[in-house]
Amino acid sequence: MHRSASRLTRILACAAVPVMLVVAGCSSDSDGKKESGADKPAAASSQDSADAPKPQNIEPAKFAKLPDACDAVTAKTIETLVPETKTKNGTAGKTSDTTTRGSCSWNGLEDKGVKGSQYRWLDVSFLRYESESSLGVSGQKRAEDNYAKEVAKAQGAQGAKNLRTSPAAGVGEDAKAIGYELKKTDEDFTYATIVTRTDNVVITLTYNGTGYAGAKPPAASDLMKGAIAAAKEAVASVTAANK
């Protein structure tokens, strides 16, 4: 009886040894998996950082400010181009950010008695573009791209007749002179538009007019001459605003 009990004790002790080894082995495998899993996200994160696009060294935009659009054309020029101006200081366009866009307009009707009346409208608008380092695009390049769009927009005026486009020499770095005729309010209006770019700023100036009560509409060449003179002042105002 005593011998049998001793034998049973030895069998149970031997049986317990492989169980402990198995448990220890499983525990070790489990720890190994956790460590391996923890390494993977770190490696992926490192790879993502390496693949992410890096900001480029893009030159800052030349012009950081825009002029007050209503001061961009001199009072003397306004008086010449828009006689009997309703609001000599101009009417500013609405904008939520005066550092990137601005506009102003003037209009007036000059009564010449039995010779009829002459109506004139002048409008100038500015668009300024910042450099985008994250995209690798300079303010100048953005302005060049949008200058082309503004030219196309001016050329695409609905109902325009006798469209004429030519370079506007001496106005900014790029400039187009766009002229056409347009019938509205039963009158024939003549239009002269200058779209120009000075570095990272695009300027669009439109000058138009017509004759009422038997008066002849203005000559297209006269309107274009006035538009070019006003556009030159608008370009100069950008430089002055950034001194």
PDB file of C-alpha atoms in Angstrom:
ATOM      1  CA  MET A   1       0.000   0.000   0.000  1.00  0.00           C
ATOM      2  CA  HIS A   2       2.816   2.383   0.874  1.00  0.00           C
ATOM      3  CA  ARG A   3       4.684   1.352  -2.288  1.00  0.00           C
ATOM      4  CA  SER A   4       1.648   2.096  -4.437  1.00  0.00           C
ATOM      5  CA  ALA A   5       1.238   5.538  -2.886  1.00  0.00           C
ATOM      6  CA  SER A   6       4.917   6.375  -3.524  1.00  0.00           C
ATOM      7  CA  ARG A   7       4.615   5.275  -7.154  1.00  0.00           C
ATOM      8  CA  LEU A   8       1.502   7.416  -7.690  1.00  0.00           C
ATOM      9  CA  THR A   9       3.303  10.466  -6.256  1.00  0.00           C
ATOM     10  CA  ARG A  10       6.238   9.989  -8.696  1.00  0.00           C
ATOM     11  CA  ILE A  11       3.884   9.638 -11.720  1.00  0.00           C
ATOM     12  CA  LEU A  12       2.000  12.851 -10.838  1.00  0.00           C
ATOM     13  CA  ALA A  13       5.254  14.793 -10.356  1.00  0.00           C
ATOM     14  CA  CYS A  14       6.584  13.684 -13.746  1.00  0.00           C
ATOM     15  CA  ALA A  15       3.300  14.486 -15.467  1.00  0.00           C
ATOM     16  CA  ALA A  16       3.385  18.035 -14.067  1.00  0.00           C
ATOM     17  CA  VAL A  17       6.758  18.837 -15.673  1.00  0.00           C
ATOM     18  CA  PRO A  18       5.711  18.871 -19.389  1.00  0.00           C
ATOM     19  CA  VAL A  19       2.554  20.864 -18.534  1.00  0.00           C
ATOM     20  CA  MET A  20       4.655  23.654 -17.022  1.00  0.00           C
ATOM     21  CA  LEU A  21       7.011  23.577 -20.010  1.00  0.00           C
ATOM     22  CA  VAL A  22       4.097  23.866 -22.437  1.00  0.00           C
ATOM     23  CA  VAL A  23       2.611  26.782 -20.515  1.00  0.00           C
ATOM     24  CA  ALA A  24       5.978  28.522 -20.397  1.00  0.00           C
ATOM     25  CA  GLY A  25       6.409  27.910 -24.101  1.00  0.00           C
ATOM     26  CA  CYS A  26       2.987  29.431 -24.942  1.00  0.00           C
ATOM     27  CA  SER A  27       3.685  32.411 -22.736  1.00  0.00           C
ATOM     28  CA  SER A  28       6.952  33.057 -24.579  1.00  0.00           C
ATOM     29  CA  ASP A  29       5.255  32.813 -28.014  1.00  0.00           C
ATOM     30  CA  SER A  30       2.574  35.241 -26.953  1.00  0.00           C
ATOM     31  CA  ASP A  31       5.137  37.803 -25.798  1.00  0.00           C
ATOM     32  CA  GLY A  32       6.988  37.431 -29.061  1.00  0.00           C
ATOM     33  CA  LYS A  33       3.862  38.174 -31.083  1.00  0.00           C
ATOM     34  CA  LYS A  34       3.069  41.304 -29.068  1.00  0.00           C
ATOM     35  CA  GLU A  35       6.577  42.647 -29.577  1.00  0.00           C
ATOM     36  CA  SER A  36       6.415  41.924 -33.311  1.00  0.00           C
ATOM     37  CA  GLY A  37       2.996  43.612 -33.605  1.00  0.00           C
ATOM     38  CA  ALA A  38       4.223  46.699 -31.735  1.00  0.00           C
ATOM     39  CA  ASP A  39       7.096  47.094 -34.188  1.00  0.00           C
ATOM     40  CA  LYS A  40       4.909  47.155 -37.330  1.00  0.00           C
ATOM     41  CA  PRO A  41       2.970  50.407 -36.713  1.00  0.00           C
ATOM     42  CA  ALA A  42       6.209  52.225 -35.893  1.00  0.00           C
ATOM     43  CA  ALA A  43       7.760  51.025 -39.162  1.00  0.00           C
ATOM     44  CA  ALA A  44       4.658  52.049 -41.147  1.00  0.00           C
ATOM     45  CA  SER A  45       4.612  55.466 -39.506  1.00  0.00           C
ATOM     46  CA  SER A  46       8.255  55.974 -40.392  1.00  0.00           C
ATOM     47  CA  GLN A  47       7.587  55.014 -44.023  1.00  0.00           C
ATOM     48  CA  ASP A  48       4.597  57.367 -44.254  1.00  0.00           C
ATOM     49  CA  SER A  49       6.768  60.234 -43.017  1.00  0.00           C
ATOM     50  CA  ALA A  50       9.375  59.437 -45.635  1.00  0.00           C
ATOM     51  CA  ASP A  51       6.775  59.323 -48.438  1.00  0.00           C
ATOM     52  CA  ALA A  52       4.924  62.523 -47.376  1.00  0.00           C
ATOM     53  CA  PRO A  53       5.538  65.504 -49.708  1.00  0.00           C
ATOM     54  CA  LYS A  54       7.906  68.030 -48.219  1.00  0.00           C
ATOM     55  CA  PRO A  55       7.227  71.806 -48.434  1.00  0.00           C
ATOM     56  CA  GLN A  56       9.316  73.446 -51.140  1.00  0.00           C
ATOM     57  CA  ASN A  57      11.316  76.634 -50.841  1.00  0.00           C
ATOM     58  CA  ILE A  58       9.093  78.946 -52.886  1.00  0.00           C
ATOM     59  CA  GLU A  59       9.923  82.629 -53.139  1.00  0.00           C
ATOM     60  CA  PRO A  60       7.439  84.797 -51.199  1.00  0.00           C
ATOM     61  CA  ALA A  61       5.003  86.857 -53.248  1.00  0.00           C
ATOM     62  CA  LYS A  62       6.456  90.239 -54.232  1.00  0.00           C
ATOM     63  CA  PHE A  63       3.421  92.323 -53.308  1.00  0.00           C
ATOM     64  CA  ALA A  64       1.907  91.774 -49.862  1.00  0.00           C
ATOM     65  CA  LYS A  65      -0.713  94.539 -50.081  1.00  0.00           C
ATOM     66  CA  LEU A  66      -3.272  96.003 -52.443  1.00  0.00           C
ATOM     67  CA  PRO A  67      -4.004  99.706 -52.809  1.00  0.00           C
ATOM     68  CA  ASP A  68      -7.381 101.166 -51.957  1.00  0.00           C
ATOM     69  CA  ALA A  69      -9.110 100.551 -55.285  1.00  0.00           C
ATOM     70  CA  CYS A  70     -10.913 103.901 -55.127  1.00  0.00           C
ATOM     71  CA  ASP A  71      -7.539 105.678 -54.904  1.00  0.00           C
ATOM     72  CA  ALA A  72      -5.907 103.635 -57.664  1.00  0.00           C
ATOM     73  CA  VAL A  73      -6.885 106.114 -60.405  1.00  0.00           C
ATOM     74  CA  THR A  74      -6.198 109.801 -59.808  1.00  0.00           C
ATOM     75  CA  ALA A  75      -9.023 112.299 -59.307  1.00  0.00           C
ATOM     76  CA  LYS A  76      -7.835 114.238 -62.373  1.00  0.00           C
ATOM     77  CA  THR A  77      -8.106 111.147 -64.595  1.00  0.00           C
ATOM     78  CA  ILE A  78     -11.565 110.328 -63.202  1.00  0.00           C
ATOM     79  CA  GLU A  79     -12.729 113.868 -63.950  1.00  0.00           C
ATOM     80  CA  THR A  80     -11.468 113.569 -67.525  1.00  0.00           C
ATOM     81  CA  LEU A  81     -12.824 110.097 -68.256  1.00  0.00           C
ATOM     82  CA  VAL A  82     -16.113 110.323 -66.344  1.00  0.00           C
ATOM     83  CA  PRO A  83     -17.541 113.863 -66.570  1.00  0.00           C
ATOM     84  CA  GLU A  84     -20.284 114.705 -64.083  1.00  0.00           C
ATOM     85  CA  THR A  85     -19.277 111.778 -61.882  1.00  0.00           C
ATOM     86  CA  LYS A  86     -22.027 110.877 -59.447  1.00  0.00           C
ATOM     87  CA  THR A  87     -19.590 109.891 -56.706  1.00  0.00           C
ATOM     88  CA  LYS A  88     -16.151 111.436 -57.203  1.00  0.00           C
ATOM     89  CA  ASN A  89     -14.588 109.201 -54.548  1.00  0.00           C
ATOM     90  CA  GLY A  90     -15.947 106.123 -56.309  1.00  0.00           C
ATOM     91  CA  THR A  91     -18.101 103.239 -55.110  1.00  0.00           C
ATOM     92  CA  ALA A  92     -16.085 100.443 -53.534  1.00  0.00           C
ATOM     93  CA  GLY A  93     -17.014  96.841 -54.272  1.00  0.00           C
ATOM     94  CA  LYS A  94     -17.776  94.503 -51.397  1.00  0.00           C
ATOM     95  CA  THR A  95     -15.014  92.136 -50.270  1.00  0.00           C
ATOM     96  CA  SER A  96     -14.316  89.985 -47.226  1.00  0.00           C
ATOM     97  CA  ASP A  97     -10.532  90.262 -47.617  1.00  0.00           C
ATOM     98  CA  THR A  98      -9.057  93.563 -48.784  1.00  0.00           C
ATOM     99  CA  THR A  99      -5.547  92.053 -48.885  1.00  0.00           C
ATOM    100  CA  THR A 100      -6.435  89.732 -51.787  1.00  0.00           C
ATOM    101  CA  ARG A 101      -9.128  91.579 -53.737  1.00  0.00           C
ATOM    102  CA  GLY A 102     -10.663  94.994 -54.189  1.00  0.00           C
ATOM    103  CA  SER A 103     -12.633  97.034 -56.729  1.00  0.00           C
ATOM    104  CA  CYS A 104     -14.115 100.473 -57.323  1.00  0.00           C
ATOM    105  CA  SER A 105     -16.347 102.078 -59.961  1.00  0.00           C
ATOM    106  CA  TRP A 106     -17.382 105.536 -61.163  1.00  0.00           C
ATOM    107  CA  ASN A 107     -20.189 106.605 -63.502  1.00  0.00           C
ATOM    108  CA  GLY A 108     -21.642 109.856 -64.736  1.00  0.00           C
ATOM    109  CA  LEU A 109     -24.028 111.396 -67.302  1.00  0.00           C
ATOM    110  CA  GLU A 110     -22.989 114.624 -68.981  1.00  0.00           C
ATOM    111  CA  ASP A 111     -25.961 116.568 -70.335  1.00  0.00           C
ATOM    112  CA  LYS A 112     -25.108 118.518 -73.500  1.00  0.00           C
ATOM    113  CA  GLY A 113     -28.547 120.007 -74.072  1.00  0.00           C
ATOM    114  CA  VAL A 114     -29.776 119.734 -77.676  1.00  0.00           C
ATOM    115  CA  LYS A 115     -26.652 117.722 -78.497  1.00  0.00           C
ATOM    116  CA  GLY A 116     -27.824 114.939 -76.241  1.00  0.00           C
ATOM    117  CA  SER A 117     -26.004 113.335 -73.328  1.00  0.00           C
ATOM    118  CA  GLN A 118     -22.863 111.280 -72.856  1.00  0.00           C
ATOM    119  CA  TYR A 119     -22.712 108.423 -70.343  1.00  0.00           C
ATOM    120  CA  ARG A 120     -19.452 106.931 -69.030  1.00  0.00           C
ATOM    121  CA  TRP A 121     -18.591 104.090 -66.671  1.00  0.00           C
ATOM    122  CA  LEU A 122     -15.149 103.183 -65.301  1.00  0.00           C
ATOM    123  CA  ASP A 123     -14.395 100.135 -63.175  1.00  0.00           C
ATOM    124  CA  VAL A 124     -11.113  98.770 -61.779  1.00  0.00           C
ATOM    125  CA  SER A 125     -10.544  95.521 -59.874  1.00  0.00           C
ATOM    126  CA  PHE A 126      -7.500  93.907 -58.238  1.00  0.00           C
ATOM    127  CA  LEU A 127      -6.708  90.262 -57.448  1.00  0.00           C
ATOM    128  CA  ARG A 128      -3.574  89.401 -55.429  1.00  0.00           C
ATOM    129  CA  TYR A 129      -2.108  85.887 -55.171  1.00  0.00           C
ATOM    130  CA  GLU A 130       0.075  84.459 -52.373  1.00  0.00           C
ATOM    131  CA  SER A 131       2.809  81.859 -52.872  1.00  0.00           C
ATOM    132  CA  GLU A 132       1.810  78.309 -51.862  1.00  0.00           C
ATOM    133  CA  SER A 133       4.862  76.429 -50.532  1.00  0.00           C
ATOM    134  CA  SER A 134       2.860  73.255 -49.870  1.00  0.00           C
ATOM    135  CA  LEU A 135       1.865  73.146 -53.553  1.00  0.00           C
ATOM    136  CA  GLY A 136       5.177  74.398 -54.877  1.00  0.00           C
ATOM    137  CA  VAL A 137       3.551  77.362 -56.664  1.00  0.00           C
ATOM    138  CA  SER A 138       4.693  80.975 -56.460  1.00  0.00           C
ATOM    139  CA  GLY A 139       2.345  83.940 -56.270  1.00  0.00           C
ATOM    140  CA  GLN A 140       3.636  85.121 -59.631  1.00  0.00           C
ATOM    141  CA  LYS A 141       2.837  81.769 -61.312  1.00  0.00           C
ATOM    142  CA  ARG A 142      -0.653  81.788 -59.823  1.00  0.00           C
ATOM    143  CA  ALA A 143      -1.173  85.334 -61.102  1.00  0.00           C
ATOM    144  CA  GLU A 144       0.044  84.327 -64.575  1.00  0.00           C
ATOM    145  CA  ASP A 145      -2.472  81.474 -64.708  1.00  0.00           C
ATOM    146  CA  ASN A 146      -5.348  83.655 -63.529  1.00  0.00           C
ATOM    147  CA  TYR A 147      -4.347  86.520 -65.827  1.00  0.00           C
ATOM    148  CA  ALA A 148      -5.068  84.201 -68.766  1.00  0.00           C
ATOM    149  CA  LYS A 149      -8.467  83.352 -67.261  1.00  0.00           C
ATOM    150  CA  GLU A 150      -9.377  87.038 -66.823  1.00  0.00           C
ATOM    151  CA  VAL A 151      -8.432  87.743 -70.442  1.00  0.00           C
ATOM    152  CA  ALA A 152     -10.674  84.891 -71.600  1.00  0.00           C
ATOM    153  CA  LYS A 153     -13.482  86.194 -69.395  1.00  0.00           C
ATOM    154  CA  ALA A 154     -13.238  89.691 -70.901  1.00  0.00           C
ATOM    155  CA  GLN A 155     -13.207  88.262 -74.406  1.00  0.00           C
ATOM    156  CA  GLY A 156     -16.272  86.161 -73.664  1.00  0.00           C
ATOM    157  CA  ALA A 157     -18.695  88.969 -72.803  1.00  0.00           C
ATOM    158  CA  GLN A 158     -22.174  87.795 -73.764  1.00  0.00           C
ATOM    159  CA  GLY A 159     -23.601  89.660 -76.743  1.00  0.00           C
ATOM    160  CA  ALA A 160     -20.296  91.330 -77.643  1.00  0.00           C
ATOM    161  CA  LYS A 161     -19.815  92.372 -81.280  1.00  0.00           C
ATOM    162  CA  ASN A 162     -16.701  93.273 -83.272  1.00  0.00           C
ATOM    163  CA  LEU A 163     -14.356  91.813 -80.651  1.00  0.00           C
ATOM    164  CA  ARG A 164     -10.837  93.196 -80.905  1.00  0.00           C
ATOM    165  CA  THR A 165      -7.823  92.008 -78.857  1.00  0.00           C
ATOM    166  CA  SER A 166      -4.284  93.364 -78.987  1.00  0.00           C
ATOM    167  CA  PRO A 167      -1.248  93.741 -76.688  1.00  0.00           C
ATOM    168  CA  ALA A 168      -1.327  96.799 -74.414  1.00  0.00           C
ATOM    169  CA  ALA A 169       2.276  97.967 -74.483  1.00  0.00           C
ATOM    170  CA  GLY A 170       3.706  99.662 -71.424  1.00  0.00           C
ATOM    171  CA  VAL A 171       1.037  98.437 -69.000  1.00  0.00           C
ATOM    172  CA  GLY A 172       2.402  96.013 -66.394  1.00  0.00           C
ATOM    173  CA  GLU A 173       4.350  92.862 -67.257  1.00  0.00           C
ATOM    174  CA  ASP A 174       1.543  91.281 -69.305  1.00  0.00           C
ATOM    175  CA  ALA A 175      -1.385  93.223 -70.725  1.00  0.00           C
ATOM    176  CA  LYS A 176      -4.175  92.786 -73.241  1.00  0.00           C
ATOM    177  CA  ALA A 177      -6.449  95.483 -74.675  1.00  0.00           C
ATOM    178  CA  ILE A 178      -9.925  94.143 -75.462  1.00  0.00           C
ATOM    179  CA  GLY A 179     -12.536  96.218 -77.275  1.00  0.00           C
ATOM    180  CA  TYR A 180     -16.064  95.485 -78.473  1.00  0.00           C
ATOM    181  CA  GLU A 181     -19.568  96.855 -78.868  1.00  0.00           C
ATOM    182  CA  LEU A 182     -22.564  95.754 -76.835  1.00  0.00           C
ATOM    183  CA  LYS A 183     -26.224  96.727 -77.107  1.00  0.00           C
ATOM    184  CA  LYS A 184     -28.056  97.260 -73.810  1.00  0.00           C
ATOM    185  CA  THR A 185     -30.954  99.450 -72.631  1.00  0.00           C
ATOM    186  CA  ASP A 186     -31.642  99.905 -76.378  1.00  0.00           C
ATOM    187  CA  GLU A 187     -28.393 101.810 -76.807  1.00  0.00           C
ATOM    188  CA  ASP A 188     -25.076 100.863 -78.426  1.00  0.00           C
ATOM    189  CA  PHE A 189     -22.302 100.835 -75.828  1.00  0.00           C
ATOM    190  CA  THR A 190     -18.620 100.823 -76.698  1.00  0.00           C
ATOM    191  CA  TYR A 191     -16.269  98.922 -74.340  1.00  0.00           C
ATOM    192  CA  ALA A 192     -12.522  99.126 -73.706  1.00  0.00           C
ATOM    193  CA  THR A 193     -11.048  96.633 -71.238  1.00  0.00           C
ATOM    194  CA  ILE A 194      -7.433  96.315 -70.096  1.00  0.00           C
ATOM    195  CA  VAL A 195      -6.368  93.114 -68.329  1.00  0.00           C
ATOM    196  CA  THR A 196      -2.850  93.380 -66.940  1.00  0.00           C
ATOM    197  CA  ARG A 197      -0.510  91.664 -64.487  1.00  0.00           C
ATOM    198  CA  THR A 198       2.209  93.124 -62.298  1.00  0.00           C
ATOM    199  CA  ASP A 199       4.070  90.232 -60.642  1.00  0.00           C
ATOM    200  CA  ASN A 200       1.519  88.529 -58.319  1.00  0.00           C
ATOM    201  CA  VAL A 201      -1.351  90.998 -58.901  1.00  0.00           C
ATOM    202  CA  VAL A 202      -3.892  90.908 -61.732  1.00  0.00           C
ATOM    203  CA  ILE A 203      -5.772  94.102 -62.629  1.00  0.00           C
ATOM    204  CA  THR A 204      -8.846  94.403 -64.830  1.00  0.00           C
ATOM    205  CA  LEU A 205      -9.986  97.889 -65.865  1.00  0.00           C
ATOM    206  CA  THR A 206     -13.107  98.478 -67.937  1.00  0.00           C
ATOM    207  CA  TYR A 207     -14.153 101.773 -69.490  1.00  0.00           C
ATOM    208  CA  ASN A 208     -17.380 102.051 -71.474  1.00  0.00           C
ATOM    209  CA  GLY A 209     -19.928 104.596 -72.631  1.00  0.00           C
ATOM    210  CA  THR A 210     -22.698 105.585 -74.985  1.00  0.00           C
ATOM    211  CA  GLY A 211     -24.595 108.611 -76.282  1.00  0.00           C
ATOM    212  CA  TYR A 212     -28.223 109.379 -75.330  1.00  0.00           C
ATOM    213  CA  ALA A 213     -30.915 111.559 -76.911  1.00  0.00           C
ATOM    214  CA  GLY A 214     -29.380 111.584 -80.347  1.00  0.00           C
ATOM    215  CA  ALA A 215     -25.733 111.886 -79.248  1.00  0.00           C
ATOM    216  CA  LYS A 216     -23.242 109.622 -81.017  1.00  0.00           C
ATOM    217  CA  PRO A 217     -21.516 106.870 -79.016  1.00  0.00           C
ATOM    218  CA  PRO A 218     -17.858 107.526 -78.150  1.00  0.00           C
ATOM    219  CA  ALA A 219     -15.134 106.460 -80.560  1.00  0.00           C
ATOM    220  CA  ALA A 220     -13.575 103.114 -79.684  1.00  0.00           C
ATOM    221  CA  SER A 221     -10.048 104.550 -80.048  1.00  0.00           C
ATOM    222  CA  ASP A 222     -10.798 107.354 -77.564  1.00  0.00           C
ATOM    223  CA  LEU A 223     -12.158 104.940 -74.979  1.00  0.00           C
ATOM    224  CA  MET A 224      -9.170 102.605 -75.361  1.00  0.00           C
ATOM    225  CA  LYS A 225      -6.730 105.488 -74.986  1.00  0.00           C
ATOM    226  CA  GLY A 226      -8.441 106.525 -71.746  1.00  0.00           C
ATOM    227  CA  ALA A 227      -8.539 102.941 -70.470  1.00  0.00           C
ATOM    228  CA  ILE A 228      -4.797 102.457 -71.038  1.00  0.00           C
ATOM    229  CA  ALA A 229      -3.970 105.712 -69.217  1.00  0.00           C
ATOM    230  CA  ALA A 230      -6.093 104.692 -66.198  1.00  0.00           C
ATOM    231  CA  ALA A 231      -4.652 101.138 -66.202  1.00  0.00           C
ATOM    232  CA  LYS A 232      -1.100 102.514 -65.997  1.00  0.00           C
ATOM    233  CA  GLU A 233      -2.088 104.483 -62.891  1.00  0.00           C
ATOM    234  CA  ALA A 234      -3.663 101.359 -61.357  1.00  0.00           C
ATOM    235  CA  VAL A 235      -0.444  99.378 -61.898  1.00  0.00           C
ATOM    236  CA  ALA A 236       1.630 102.166 -60.344  1.00  0.00           C
ATOM    237  CA  SER A 237      -0.700 102.227 -57.314  1.00  0.00           C
ATOM    238  CA  VAL A 238       0.219  98.608 -56.479  1.00  0.00           C
ATOM    239  CA  THR A 239       3.910  99.459 -56.271  1.00  0.00           C
ATOM    240  CA  ALA A 240       3.168 102.576 -54.226  1.00  0.00           C
ATOM    241  CA  ALA A 241       1.048 100.594 -51.751  1.00  0.00           C
ATOM    242  CA  ASN A 242       3.948  98.217 -51.041  1.00  0.00           C
ATOM    243  CA  LYS A 243       6.722 100.765 -50.416  1.00  0.00           C
TER     244      LYS A 243
END
